[in-house]
Coordinates of C-alpha atoms in Angstrom, one line a residue:
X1 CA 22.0 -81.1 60.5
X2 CA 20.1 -77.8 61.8
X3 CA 17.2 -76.0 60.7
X4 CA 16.0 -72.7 61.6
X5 CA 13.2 -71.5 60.8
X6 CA 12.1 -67.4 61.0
X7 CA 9.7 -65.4 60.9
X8 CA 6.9 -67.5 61.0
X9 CA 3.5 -66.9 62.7
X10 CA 1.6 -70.6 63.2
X11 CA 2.0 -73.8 64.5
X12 CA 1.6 -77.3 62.7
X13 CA -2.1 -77.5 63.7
X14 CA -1.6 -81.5 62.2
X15 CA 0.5 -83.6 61.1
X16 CA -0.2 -86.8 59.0
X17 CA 1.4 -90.1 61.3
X18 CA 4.2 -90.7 58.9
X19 CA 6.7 -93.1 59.8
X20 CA 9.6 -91.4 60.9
X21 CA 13.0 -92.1 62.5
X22 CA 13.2 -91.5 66.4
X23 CA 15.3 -88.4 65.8
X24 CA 12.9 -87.0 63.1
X25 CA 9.5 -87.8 65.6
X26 CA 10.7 -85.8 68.6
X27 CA 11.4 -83.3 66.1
X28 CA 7.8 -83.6 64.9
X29 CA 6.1 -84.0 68.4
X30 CA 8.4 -80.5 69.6
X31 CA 6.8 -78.9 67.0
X32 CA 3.0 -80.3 66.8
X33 CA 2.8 -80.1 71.1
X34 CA 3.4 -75.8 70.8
X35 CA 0.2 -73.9 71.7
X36 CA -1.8 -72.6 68.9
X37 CA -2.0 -69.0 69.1
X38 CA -5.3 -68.7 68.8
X39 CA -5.8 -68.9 65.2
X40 CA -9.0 -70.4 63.4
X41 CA -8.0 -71.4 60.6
X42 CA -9.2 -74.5 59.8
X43 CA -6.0 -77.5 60.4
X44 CA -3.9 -78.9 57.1
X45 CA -5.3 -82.0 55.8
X46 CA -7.4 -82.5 58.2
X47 CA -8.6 -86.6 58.3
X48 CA -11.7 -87.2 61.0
X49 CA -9.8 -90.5 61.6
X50 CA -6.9 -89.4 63.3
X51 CA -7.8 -86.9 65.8
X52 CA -6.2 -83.7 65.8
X53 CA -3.8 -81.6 68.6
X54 CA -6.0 -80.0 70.9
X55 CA -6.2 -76.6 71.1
X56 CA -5.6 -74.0 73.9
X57 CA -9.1 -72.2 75.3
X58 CA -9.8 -68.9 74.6
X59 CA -7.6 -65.8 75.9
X60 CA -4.5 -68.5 76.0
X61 CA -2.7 -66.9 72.8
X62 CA 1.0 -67.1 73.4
X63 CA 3.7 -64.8 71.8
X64 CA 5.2 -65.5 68.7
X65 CA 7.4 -68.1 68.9
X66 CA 10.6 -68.7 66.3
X67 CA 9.6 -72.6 66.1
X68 CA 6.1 -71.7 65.2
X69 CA 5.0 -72.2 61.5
X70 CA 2.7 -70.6 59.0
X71 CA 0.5 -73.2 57.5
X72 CA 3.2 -73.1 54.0
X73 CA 6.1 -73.2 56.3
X74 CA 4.6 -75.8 58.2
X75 CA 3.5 -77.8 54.8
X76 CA 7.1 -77.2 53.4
X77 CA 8.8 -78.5 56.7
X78 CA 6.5 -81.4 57.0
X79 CA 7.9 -82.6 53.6
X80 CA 11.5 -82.0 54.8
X81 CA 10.8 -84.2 58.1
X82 CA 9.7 -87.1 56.0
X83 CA 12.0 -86.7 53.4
X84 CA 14.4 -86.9 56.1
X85 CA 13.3 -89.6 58.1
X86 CA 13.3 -91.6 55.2
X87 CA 16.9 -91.5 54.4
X88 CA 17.6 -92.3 57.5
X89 CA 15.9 -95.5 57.6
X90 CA 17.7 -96.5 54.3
X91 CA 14.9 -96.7 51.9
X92 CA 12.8 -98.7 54.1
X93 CA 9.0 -99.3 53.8
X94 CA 6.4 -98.2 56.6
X95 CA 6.7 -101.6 58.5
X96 CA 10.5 -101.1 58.6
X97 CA 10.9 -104.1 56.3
X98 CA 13.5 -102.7 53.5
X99 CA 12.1 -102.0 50.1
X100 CA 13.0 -104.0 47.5
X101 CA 15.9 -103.0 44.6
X102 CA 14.7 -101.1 42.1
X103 CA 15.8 -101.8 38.3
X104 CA 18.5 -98.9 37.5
X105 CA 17.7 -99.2 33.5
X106 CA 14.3 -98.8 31.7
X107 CA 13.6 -100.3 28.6
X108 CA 11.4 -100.0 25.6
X109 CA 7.5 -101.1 26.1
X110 CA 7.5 -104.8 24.4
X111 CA 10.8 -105.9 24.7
X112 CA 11.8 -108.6 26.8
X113 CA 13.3 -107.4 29.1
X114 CA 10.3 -104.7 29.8
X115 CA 8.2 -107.5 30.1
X116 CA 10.7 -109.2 32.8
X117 CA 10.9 -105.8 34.7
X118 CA 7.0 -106.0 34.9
X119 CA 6.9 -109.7 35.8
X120 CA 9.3 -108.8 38.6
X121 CA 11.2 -112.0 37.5
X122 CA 13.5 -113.9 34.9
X123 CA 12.8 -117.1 34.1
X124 CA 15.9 -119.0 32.9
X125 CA 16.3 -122.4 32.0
X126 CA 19.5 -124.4 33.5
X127 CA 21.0 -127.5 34.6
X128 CA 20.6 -129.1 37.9
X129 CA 22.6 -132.3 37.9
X130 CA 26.1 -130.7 36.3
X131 CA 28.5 -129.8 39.0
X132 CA 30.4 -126.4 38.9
X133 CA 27.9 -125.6 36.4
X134 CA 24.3 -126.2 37.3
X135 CA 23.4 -128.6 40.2
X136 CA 20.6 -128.3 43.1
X137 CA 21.6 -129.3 46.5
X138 CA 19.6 -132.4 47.7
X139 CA 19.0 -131.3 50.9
X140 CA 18.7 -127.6 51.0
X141 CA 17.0 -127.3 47.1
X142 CA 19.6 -124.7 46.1
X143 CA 21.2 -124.3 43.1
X144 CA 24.8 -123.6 42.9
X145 CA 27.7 -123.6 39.6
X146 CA 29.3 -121.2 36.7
X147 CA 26.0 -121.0 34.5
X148 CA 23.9 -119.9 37.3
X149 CA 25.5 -117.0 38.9
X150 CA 26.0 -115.9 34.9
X151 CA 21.8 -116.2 35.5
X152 CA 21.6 -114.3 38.9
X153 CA 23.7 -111.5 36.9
X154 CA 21.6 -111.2 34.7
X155 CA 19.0 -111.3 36.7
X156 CA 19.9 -108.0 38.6
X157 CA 21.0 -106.3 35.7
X158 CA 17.6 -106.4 34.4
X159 CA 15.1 -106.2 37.7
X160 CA 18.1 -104.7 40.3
X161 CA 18.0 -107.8 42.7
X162 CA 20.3 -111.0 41.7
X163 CA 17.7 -113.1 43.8
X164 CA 14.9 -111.8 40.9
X165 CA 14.9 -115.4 39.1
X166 CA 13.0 -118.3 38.3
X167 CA 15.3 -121.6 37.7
X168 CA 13.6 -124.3 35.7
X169 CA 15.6 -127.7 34.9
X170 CA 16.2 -127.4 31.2
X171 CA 17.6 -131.1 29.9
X172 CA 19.4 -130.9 27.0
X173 CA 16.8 -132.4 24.5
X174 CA 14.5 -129.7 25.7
X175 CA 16.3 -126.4 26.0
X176 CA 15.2 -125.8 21.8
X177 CA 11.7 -127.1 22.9
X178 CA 11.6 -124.6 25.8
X179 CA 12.7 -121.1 23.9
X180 CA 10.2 -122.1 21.1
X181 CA 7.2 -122.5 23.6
X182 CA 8.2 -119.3 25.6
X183 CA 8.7 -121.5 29.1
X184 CA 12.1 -119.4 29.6
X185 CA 13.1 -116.5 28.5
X186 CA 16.7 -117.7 28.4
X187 CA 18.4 -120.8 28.6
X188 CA 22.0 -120.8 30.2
X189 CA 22.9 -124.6 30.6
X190 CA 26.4 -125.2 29.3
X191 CA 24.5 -124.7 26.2
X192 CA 27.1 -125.0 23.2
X193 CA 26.6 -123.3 19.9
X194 CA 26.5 -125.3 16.5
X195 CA 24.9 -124.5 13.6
X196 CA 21.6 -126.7 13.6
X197 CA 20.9 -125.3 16.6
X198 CA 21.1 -121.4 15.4
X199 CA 18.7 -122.8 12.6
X200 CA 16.1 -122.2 15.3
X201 CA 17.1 -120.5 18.2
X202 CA 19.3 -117.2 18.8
X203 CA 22.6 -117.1 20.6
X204 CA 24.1 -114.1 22.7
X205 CA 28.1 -114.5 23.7
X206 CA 29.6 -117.0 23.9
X207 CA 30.5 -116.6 27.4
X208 CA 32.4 -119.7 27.6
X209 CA 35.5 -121.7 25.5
X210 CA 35.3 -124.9 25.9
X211 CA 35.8 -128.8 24.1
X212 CA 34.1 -131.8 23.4
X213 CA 36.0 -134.2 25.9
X214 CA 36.1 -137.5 27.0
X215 CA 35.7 -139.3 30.3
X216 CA 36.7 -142.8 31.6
X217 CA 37.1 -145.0 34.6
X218 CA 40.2 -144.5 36.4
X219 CA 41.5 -147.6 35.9
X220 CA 41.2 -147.6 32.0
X221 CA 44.2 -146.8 30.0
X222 CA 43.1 -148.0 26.5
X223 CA 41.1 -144.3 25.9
X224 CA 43.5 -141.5 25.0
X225 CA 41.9 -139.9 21.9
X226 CA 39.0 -140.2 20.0
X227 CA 40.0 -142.7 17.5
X228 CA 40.2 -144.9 20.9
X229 CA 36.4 -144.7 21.3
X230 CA 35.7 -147.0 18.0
X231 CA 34.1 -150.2 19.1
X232 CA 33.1 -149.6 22.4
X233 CA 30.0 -148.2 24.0
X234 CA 29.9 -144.2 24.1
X235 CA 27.4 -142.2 26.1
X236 CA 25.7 -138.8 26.0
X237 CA 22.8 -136.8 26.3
X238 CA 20.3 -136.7 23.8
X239 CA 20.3 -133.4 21.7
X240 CA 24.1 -133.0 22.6
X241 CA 27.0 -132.0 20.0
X242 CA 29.0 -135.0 21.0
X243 CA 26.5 -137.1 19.2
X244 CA 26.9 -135.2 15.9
X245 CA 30.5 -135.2 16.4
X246 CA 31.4 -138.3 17.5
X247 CA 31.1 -140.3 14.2
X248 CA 33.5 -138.3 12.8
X249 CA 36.3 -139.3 14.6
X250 CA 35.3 -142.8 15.7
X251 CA 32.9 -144.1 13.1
X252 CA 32.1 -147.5 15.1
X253 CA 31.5 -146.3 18.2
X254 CA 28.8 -147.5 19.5
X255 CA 26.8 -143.9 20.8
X256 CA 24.2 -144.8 23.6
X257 CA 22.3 -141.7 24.8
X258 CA 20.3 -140.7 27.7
X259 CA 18.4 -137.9 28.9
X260 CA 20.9 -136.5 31.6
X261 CA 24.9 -136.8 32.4
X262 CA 24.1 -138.4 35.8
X263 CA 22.6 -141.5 34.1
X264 CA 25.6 -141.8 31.7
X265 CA 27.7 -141.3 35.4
X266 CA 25.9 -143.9 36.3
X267 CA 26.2 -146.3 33.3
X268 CA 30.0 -145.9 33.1
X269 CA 30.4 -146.9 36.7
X270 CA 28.1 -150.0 36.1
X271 CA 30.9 -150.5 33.4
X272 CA 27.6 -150.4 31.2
X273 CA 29.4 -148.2 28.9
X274 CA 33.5 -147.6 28.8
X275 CA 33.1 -143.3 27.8
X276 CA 30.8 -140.5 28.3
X277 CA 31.7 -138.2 25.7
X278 CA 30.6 -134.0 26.2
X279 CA 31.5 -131.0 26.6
X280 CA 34.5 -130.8 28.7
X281 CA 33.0 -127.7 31.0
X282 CA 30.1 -131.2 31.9
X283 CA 33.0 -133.5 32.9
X284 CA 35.1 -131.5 35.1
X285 CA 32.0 -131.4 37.3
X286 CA 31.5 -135.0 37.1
X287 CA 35.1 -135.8 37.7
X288 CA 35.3 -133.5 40.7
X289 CA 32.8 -135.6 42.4
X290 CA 34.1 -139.3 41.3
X291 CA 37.8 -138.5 41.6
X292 CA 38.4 -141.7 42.9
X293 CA 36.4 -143.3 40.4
X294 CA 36.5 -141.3 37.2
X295 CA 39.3 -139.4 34.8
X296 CA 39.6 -136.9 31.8
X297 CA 41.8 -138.3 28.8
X298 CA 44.1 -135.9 27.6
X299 CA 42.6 -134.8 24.0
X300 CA 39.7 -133.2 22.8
X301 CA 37.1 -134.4 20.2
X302 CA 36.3 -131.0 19.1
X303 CA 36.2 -127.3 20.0
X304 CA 33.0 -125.6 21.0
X305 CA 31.7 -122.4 22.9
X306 CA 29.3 -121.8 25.3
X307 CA 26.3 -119.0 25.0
X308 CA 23.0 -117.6 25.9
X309 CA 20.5 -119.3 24.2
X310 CA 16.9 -117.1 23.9
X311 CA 14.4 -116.5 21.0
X312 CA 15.6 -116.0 17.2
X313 CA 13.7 -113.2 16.1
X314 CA 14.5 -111.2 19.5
X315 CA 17.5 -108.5 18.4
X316 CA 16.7 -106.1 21.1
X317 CA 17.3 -109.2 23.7
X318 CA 20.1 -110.5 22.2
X319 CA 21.8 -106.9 21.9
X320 CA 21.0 -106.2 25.4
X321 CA 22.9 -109.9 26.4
X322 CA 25.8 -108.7 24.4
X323 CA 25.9 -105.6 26.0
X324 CA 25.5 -107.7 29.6
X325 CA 28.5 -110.2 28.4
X326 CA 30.5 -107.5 27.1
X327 CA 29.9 -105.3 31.1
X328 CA 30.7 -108.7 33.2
X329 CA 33.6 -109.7 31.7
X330 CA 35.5 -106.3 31.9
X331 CA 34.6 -105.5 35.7
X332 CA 35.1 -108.6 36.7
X333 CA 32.2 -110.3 37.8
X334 CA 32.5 -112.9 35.1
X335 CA 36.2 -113.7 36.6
X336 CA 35.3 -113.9 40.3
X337 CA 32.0 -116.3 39.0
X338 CA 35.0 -118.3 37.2
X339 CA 37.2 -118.6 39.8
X340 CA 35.0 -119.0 42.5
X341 CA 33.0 -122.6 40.4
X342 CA 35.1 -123.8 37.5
X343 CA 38.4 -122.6 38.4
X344 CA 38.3 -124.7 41.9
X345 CA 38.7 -127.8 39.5
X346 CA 40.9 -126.5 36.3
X347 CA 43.8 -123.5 37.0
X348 CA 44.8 -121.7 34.6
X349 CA 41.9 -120.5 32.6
X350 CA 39.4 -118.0 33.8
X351 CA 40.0 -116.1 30.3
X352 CA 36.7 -114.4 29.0
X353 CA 35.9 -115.6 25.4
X354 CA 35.6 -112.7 22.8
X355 CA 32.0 -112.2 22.1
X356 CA 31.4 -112.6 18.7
X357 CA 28.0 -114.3 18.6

């Protein structure tokens, strides 16, 4: 880029110490290092803290020079050199560390997702011991699955940075518990719809089709379908569908529930129980770690679907989730979250549900 300057009559008698690019400095020090031509008038912003260019001694005026600005010019051009040098630093801040992303949407003063933007984070409520869905690393801390880079979307749809977001472990007995009391303002944790549940808490979505399945041992063959499960121990979570659901297709199954699916994991390879019964979406994660221990009969107990959980009286969030759902799943971030968690486990899906919620 060039720029020419004419007809101007005085030099930058000072120049605030912005932080500039290297090219944009020597541009800055050619111009602030040219004789004064003997001009009094007093310097631009002058600051007692930083001193200013000296000035030549009486009798020392030089001719005009074309690089030699009027105190406008010179206020005008200052503004261009900054402008300048930051662009080419890339949005950086004055200590060269990058800025961070701004939020590309604004939003109505009281909304939720106004209130995020001003927080600087999203606070969302998932699992952390459900593989390809939700589940913390035990030696790094990070958390990895489906339901949380649906979260870290969100996350930067909302504040402009996927890293924006506060994870807290939401079991399944305390995801209503934690909407209610404001602790999240979301919960995505393989989080399936049902109607007593809508009774107290909204739903955005769903973003995921899914079953109410079974798991065994690898060496059992006397589980197939559901009817199977009468008489014999059963666990799952407490709070979870399956429990509702379970009686109605084997009414003397024995239903022993716990707080999380690694303790029913655990009590099915104890041989304390012979089925964990959830949602299918739970299992495949389980299964992918206990291949050698663990299997997936072949039917399902019931269909479900998977959704954003949030506050029931808040339309303006659950209309902005839609909206989020609806923009994920047709550029094909939803797919690529799929593919790259779930679909490592089960081919063949990776089909959006329609969002109907």
């Amino acid at each position: 880029m060039f720029i020419e300057f004419h007809h101007v009559r005085k030099r930058f008698d000072y120049i605030a110490p912005y932080p500039a690019t290297a090219r944009a400095q020597s541009f800055l020090t050619s111009i602030t290092n040219r004789p004064n031509t003997g001009n009094t008038d007093p310097p631009l912003d002058p600051d007692p803290a930083v001193p200013l260019s000296p000035r030549p001694r009486g009798g020392e005026a030089l001719k005009e020079s074309p690089l030699s600005l009027s105190p406008k010019l010179a206020g005008g051009a200052a503004a261009t050199v900054f402008a300048l040098s930051l662009n080419a630093c890339g949005g950086s801040s004055g200590d060269g560390t990058k800025t961070a992303s701004e939020p590309k949407q604004t939003f109505a003063a009281g909304t939720t997702m106004a209130r995020i933007q001003q927080r600087g984070k999203i606070i969302i409520g998932v699992k952390f011991d459900q593989p390809l869905f939700g589940l913390k690393d035990s030696v790094s801390g990070k958390l990895g699955g489906f339901d949380i880079e649906i979260a870290r979307m969100l996350a930067k749809d909302i504040t402009g940075s996927a890293d924006n977001v506060t994870f807290v472990e939401a079991v399944t007995k305390n995801r209503e518990a934690f909407i209610q009391q404001g602790k999240v303002d979301a919960i995505i944790a393989t989080y399936a719809v049902t109607d007593k549940r809508k009774a107290v808490v909204g739903f955005a979505g769903p973003y995921f089709d899914t079953g109410i399945a079974i798991m065994v041992r690898k060496d059992d063959f006397s589980i197939i379908k559901g009817a199977d499960l009468n008489g014999k121990a059963v666990c799952t979570t407490s709070g979870a569908r399956a429990a509702d659901q379970l009686p109605k297709v084997a009414p003397t199954a024995k239903i022993i529930q716990f707080a999380t699916y690694s303790e029913c994991a655990q009590a099915l390879k104890k041989k304390h129980v012979q089925a964990v019964v959830t949602g299918e979406t739970i299992l495949l994660g389980v299964v992918a770690q206990n291949k050698d221990q663990f299997k997936m009969a072949d039917s399902y107990i019931d269909a479900e679907q998977d959704a954003i959980g949030f506050a029931k009286t808040d339309t303006a969030f659950h209309d902005f989730l839609t909206t989020f759902l609806k923009k994920i799943e047709a550029n094909g971030e939803w797919k690529r979250a799929y593919d790259a968690t779930i679909g490592t486990e089960k081919k063949g899906l990776g089909t959006p549900p329609k969002i109907t919620l």
